[in-house]
Amino acid sequence: MTESRRALVLVDIQNEYFTGPLEIQYPPRDASLARILRVVDVAGEAGIPVAVVQHELPDGAPVFAGGSAGWELHPELEAALPADPARFSKNYASIFDGTGMADWLRENSIDTVTLVGFMTNNCIIGSAVGAEPLGFAVEVLSDATGAIHISNEAGSVSAEQVHTTLMAVLNSNLAAVATTDAWAEAAATGTALQGSDLGSSAMQGRSEH
């Protein structure tokens, strides 16, 4: 199997996603958090570098205002972090835009980012898209991420539908999607996870639908 030099990137695991209008709905946020904490432990055991990303908006913003309670990391995650994680602040969906993340990854000879955190429908997919032109492979853990219910002029979808659909979309071209258990096995051996590809996903989709 292909070897991987990966980093674990903890995306926006902030209080805003556990209280208020942006509460993660699927998978259940407490279940996702438990998986995230396990992933942090696995990364420590495997010697995988850890990066923490927080979304930050100006003072007075309704959500993610810098220094506010909602901006802060979930306390259970903060307590579980290694002593010296790399820390980044962002104000776009992608972890790469205006953050210096790409430079840090290259300085540490990292070729793969493992994304966990929130939200599937914004910063996870945005980061996976952003990684492609930069040359980084992406892994997304389906049970350590999460989505929200969405309803607007274009339609209405449940969080489960949003999350399940985006996992299939990501695995078809932009990332290797796996469970925490599968990732832990790969992390222990330093092997890369394998996603599908657009052609194979298209042919399988035609046969099933």
GROMACS .gro file of C-alpha atoms in nm:
model
  209
    1MET     CA    1   0.000   0.000   0.000
    2THR     CA    2   0.106   0.358  -0.060
    3GLU     CA    3   0.275   0.533   0.232
    4SER     CA    4   0.147   0.866   0.357
    5ARG     CA    5   0.297   1.156   0.550
    6ARG     CA    6  -0.020   1.299   0.698
    7ALA     CA    7  -0.125   1.576   0.934
    8LEU     CA    8  -0.444   1.579   1.138
    9VAL     CA    9  -0.631   1.906   1.088
   10LEU     CA   10  -0.899   1.987   1.345
   11VAL     CA   11  -1.139   2.217   1.163
   12ASP     CA   12  -1.351   2.464   1.360
   13ILE     CA   13  -1.437   2.242   1.655
   14GLN     CA   14  -1.576   2.548   1.828
   15ASN     CA   15  -1.861   2.612   2.067
   16GLU     CA   16  -2.073   2.772   1.793
   17TYR     CA   17  -2.138   2.422   1.658
   18PHE     CA   18  -2.262   2.288   1.990
   19THR     CA   19  -2.501   2.569   2.088
   20GLY     CA   20  -2.715   2.812   1.892
   21PRO     CA   21  -2.832   2.816   1.529
   22LEU     CA   22  -2.529   2.631   1.391
   23GLU     CA   23  -2.566   2.321   1.610
   24ILE     CA   24  -2.443   2.016   1.424
   25GLN     CA   25  -2.731   1.775   1.363
   26TYR     CA   26  -2.582   1.473   1.183
   27PRO     CA   27  -2.398   1.272   1.287
   28PRO     CA   28  -2.501   1.372   1.642
   29ARG     CA   29  -2.249   1.631   1.756
   30ASP     CA   30  -2.160   1.452   2.080
   31ALA     CA   31  -2.088   1.134   1.885
   32SER     CA   32  -1.875   1.327   1.637
   33LEU     CA   33  -1.687   1.493   1.922
   34ALA     CA   34  -1.612   1.156   2.082
   35ARG     CA   35  -1.466   1.035   1.752
   36ILE     CA   36  -1.262   1.354   1.717
   37LEU     CA   37  -1.113   1.305   2.063
   38ARG     CA   38  -1.021   0.949   1.971
   39VAL     CA   39  -0.855   1.071   1.650
   40VAL     CA   40  -0.644   1.314   1.852
   41ASP     CA   41  -0.529   1.026   2.072
   42VAL     CA   42  -0.446   0.810   1.770
   43ALA     CA   43  -0.248   1.094   1.613
   44GLY     CA   44  -0.045   1.130   1.930
   45GLU     CA   45   0.032   0.759   1.940
   46ALA     CA   46   0.133   0.756   1.574
   47GLY     CA   47   0.341   1.076   1.589
   48ILE     CA   48   0.113   1.255   1.342
   49PRO     CA   49   0.142   1.636   1.349
   50VAL     CA   50  -0.174   1.815   1.462
   51ALA     CA   51  -0.305   2.150   1.342
   52VAL     CA   52  -0.596   2.338   1.501
   53VAL     CA   53  -0.803   2.577   1.290
   54GLN     CA   54  -1.057   2.825   1.427
   55HIS     CA   55  -1.297   3.034   1.222
   56GLU     CA   56  -1.274   3.396   1.333
   57LEU     CA   57  -1.482   3.701   1.245
   58PRO     CA   58  -1.455   4.063   1.369
   59ASP     CA   59  -1.588   4.183   1.704
   60GLY     CA   60  -1.964   4.218   1.697
   61ALA     CA   61  -2.020   3.943   1.440
   62PRO     CA   62  -2.324   3.724   1.526
   63VAL     CA   63  -2.110   3.409   1.525
   64PHE     CA   64  -1.737   3.332   1.560
   65ALA     CA   65  -1.647   3.679   1.688
   66GLY     CA   66  -1.282   3.657   1.791
   67GLY     CA   67  -1.242   3.596   2.163
   68SER     CA   68  -1.611   3.520   2.220
   69ALA     CA   69  -1.741   3.208   2.392
   70GLY     CA   70  -1.868   3.074   2.059
   71TRP     CA   71  -1.528   3.125   1.896
   72GLU     CA   72  -1.349   2.919   2.159
   73LEU     CA   73  -1.267   2.554   2.102
   74HIS     CA   74  -1.494   2.301   2.265
   75PRO     CA   75  -1.346   2.256   2.614
   76GLU     CA   76  -1.312   1.879   2.581
   77LEU     CA   77  -1.104   1.923   2.267
   78GLU     CA   78  -0.892   2.196   2.421
   79ALA     CA   79  -0.812   1.966   2.713
   80ALA     CA   80  -0.719   1.679   2.480
   81LEU     CA   81  -0.480   1.870   2.253
   82PRO     CA   82  -0.109   1.792   2.249
   83ALA     CA   83   0.121   2.046   2.408
   84ASP     CA   84   0.221   2.227   2.092
   85PRO     CA   85  -0.028   2.197   1.805
   86ALA     CA   86   0.006   2.433   1.513
   87ARG     CA   87  -0.273   2.690   1.535
   88PHE     CA   88  -0.437   2.877   1.249
   89SER     CA   89  -0.715   3.133   1.219
   90LYS     CA   90  -0.933   3.156   0.909
   91ASN     CA   91  -1.222   3.363   0.780
   92TYR     CA   92  -1.303   3.169   0.464
   93ALA     CA   93  -1.438   2.818   0.419
   94SER     CA   94  -1.105   2.669   0.314
   95ILE     CA   95  -0.831   2.606   0.569
   96PHE     CA   96  -0.584   2.722   0.303
   97ASP     CA   97  -0.710   3.070   0.214
   98GLY     CA   98  -0.504   3.335   0.390
   99THR     CA   99  -0.387   3.106   0.671
  100GLY     CA  100  -0.035   2.988   0.593
  101MET     CA  101  -0.152   2.627   0.623
  102ALA     CA  102   0.002   2.522   0.291
  103ASP     CA  103   0.341   2.662   0.393
  104TRP     CA  104   0.330   2.476   0.726
  105LEU     CA  105   0.242   2.150   0.555
  106ARG     CA  106   0.527   2.184   0.306
  107GLU     CA  107   0.776   2.284   0.577
  108ASN     CA  108   0.688   1.960   0.756
  109SER     CA  109   0.702   1.746   0.438
  110ILE     CA  110   0.332   1.658   0.469
  111ASP     CA  111   0.149   1.534   0.161
  112THR     CA  112  -0.190   1.440   0.310
  113VAL     CA  113  -0.434   1.622   0.536
  114THR     CA  114  -0.689   1.437   0.747
  115LEU     CA  115  -0.991   1.661   0.802
  116VAL     CA  116  -1.219   1.627   1.102
  117GLY     CA  117  -1.459   1.884   1.244
  118PHE     CA  118  -1.727   2.111   1.109
  119MET     CA  119  -1.916   2.172   0.892
  120THR     CA  120  -1.930   1.906   0.623
  121ASN     CA  121  -2.133   2.141   0.406
  122ASN     CA  122  -1.898   2.438   0.430
  123CYS     CA  123  -1.544   2.420   0.561
  124ILE     CA  124  -1.480   2.048   0.509
  125ILE     CA  125  -1.581   2.047   0.143
  126GLY     CA  126  -1.429   2.392   0.093
  127SER     CA  127  -1.095   2.270   0.230
  128ALA     CA  128  -1.101   1.954   0.018
  129VAL     CA  129  -1.159   2.161  -0.293
  130GLY     CA  130  -0.886   2.404  -0.188
  131ALA     CA  131  -0.633   2.125  -0.139
  132GLU     CA  132  -0.654   1.995  -0.495
  133PRO     CA  133  -0.467   2.273  -0.681
  134LEU     CA  134  -0.208   2.285  -0.402
  135GLY     CA  135  -0.118   1.920  -0.450
  136PHE     CA  136  -0.226   1.783  -0.112
  137ALA     CA  137  -0.419   1.459  -0.077
  138VAL     CA  138  -0.722   1.473   0.153
  139GLU     CA  139  -0.880   1.228   0.394
  140VAL     CA  140  -1.221   1.299   0.550
  141LEU     CA  141  -1.354   1.100   0.844
  142SER     CA  142  -1.726   1.050   0.796
  143ASP     CA  143  -1.804   0.991   1.164
  144ALA     CA  144  -1.581   1.273   1.294
  145THR     CA  145  -1.741   1.550   1.088
  146GLY     CA  146  -2.097   1.680   1.076
  147ALA     CA  147  -2.361   1.883   0.895
  148ILE     CA  148  -2.669   2.094   0.966
  149HIS     CA  149  -3.023   2.098   0.830
  150ILE     CA  150  -3.050   2.347   0.544
  151SER     CA  151  -3.356   2.520   0.402
  152ASN     CA  152  -3.364   2.821   0.169
  153GLU     CA  153  -3.514   2.940  -0.160
  154ALA     CA  154  -3.335   2.665  -0.350
  155GLY     CA  155  -3.465   2.376  -0.142
  156SER     CA  156  -3.476   2.199   0.192
  157VAL     CA  157  -3.258   1.905   0.300
  158SER     CA  158  -3.193   1.730   0.627
  159ALA     CA  159  -2.850   1.721   0.786
  160GLU     CA  160  -2.831   1.346   0.729
  161GLN     CA  161  -2.902   1.393   0.360
  162VAL     CA  162  -2.650   1.675   0.334
  163HIS     CA  163  -2.378   1.478   0.512
  164THR     CA  164  -2.435   1.147   0.334
  165THR     CA  165  -2.447   1.313  -0.007
  166LEU     CA  166  -2.132   1.513   0.049
  167MET     CA  167  -1.940   1.211   0.175
  168ALA     CA  168  -2.021   1.033  -0.153
  169VAL     CA  169  -1.930   1.343  -0.353
  170LEU     CA  170  -1.600   1.385  -0.173
  171ASN     CA  171  -1.505   1.020  -0.209
  172SER     CA  172  -1.582   1.028  -0.582
  173ASN     CA  173  -1.295   1.264  -0.661
  174LEU     CA  174  -1.178   1.507  -0.393
  175ALA     CA  175  -1.090   1.291  -0.091
  176ALA     CA  176  -1.063   0.946   0.057
  177VAL     CA  177  -1.358   0.912   0.294
  178ALA     CA  178  -1.333   0.664   0.580
  179THR     CA  179  -1.449   0.594   0.933
  180THR     CA  180  -1.238   0.669   1.237
  181ASP     CA  181  -1.170   0.297   1.282
  182ALA     CA  182  -1.039   0.258   0.928
  183TRP     CA  183  -0.828   0.570   0.959
  184ALA     CA  184  -0.677   0.454   1.289
  185GLU     CA  185  -0.556   0.136   1.122
  186ALA     CA  186  -0.403   0.332   0.834
  187ALA     CA  187  -0.244   0.582   1.071
  188ALA     CA  188  -0.080   0.307   1.274
  189THR     CA  189   0.097   0.174   0.964
  190GLY     CA  190   0.150   0.504   0.782
  191THR     CA  191  -0.048   0.387   0.480
  192ALA     CA  192  -0.269   0.609   0.267
  193LEU     CA  193  -0.645   0.566   0.250
  194GLN     CA  194  -0.787   0.509  -0.097
  195GLY     CA  195  -1.096   0.688  -0.225
  196SER     CA  196  -1.289   0.613  -0.541
  197ASP     CA  197  -1.266   0.810  -0.866
  198LEU     CA  198  -1.521   0.995  -1.072
  199GLY     CA  199  -1.542   0.737  -1.351
  200SER     CA  200  -1.588   0.442  -1.117
  201SER     CA  201  -1.839   0.631  -0.905
  202ALA     CA  202  -2.033   0.728  -1.217
  203MET     CA  203  -2.049   0.372  -1.348
  204GLN     CA  204  -2.154   0.232  -1.011
  205GLY     CA  205  -2.413   0.506  -0.978
  206ARG     CA  206  -2.560   0.420  -1.320
  207SER     CA  207  -2.587   0.056  -1.225
  208GLU     CA  208  -2.762   0.132  -0.896
  209HIS     CA  209  -2.997   0.410  -1.011
   0.00000   0.00000   0.00000
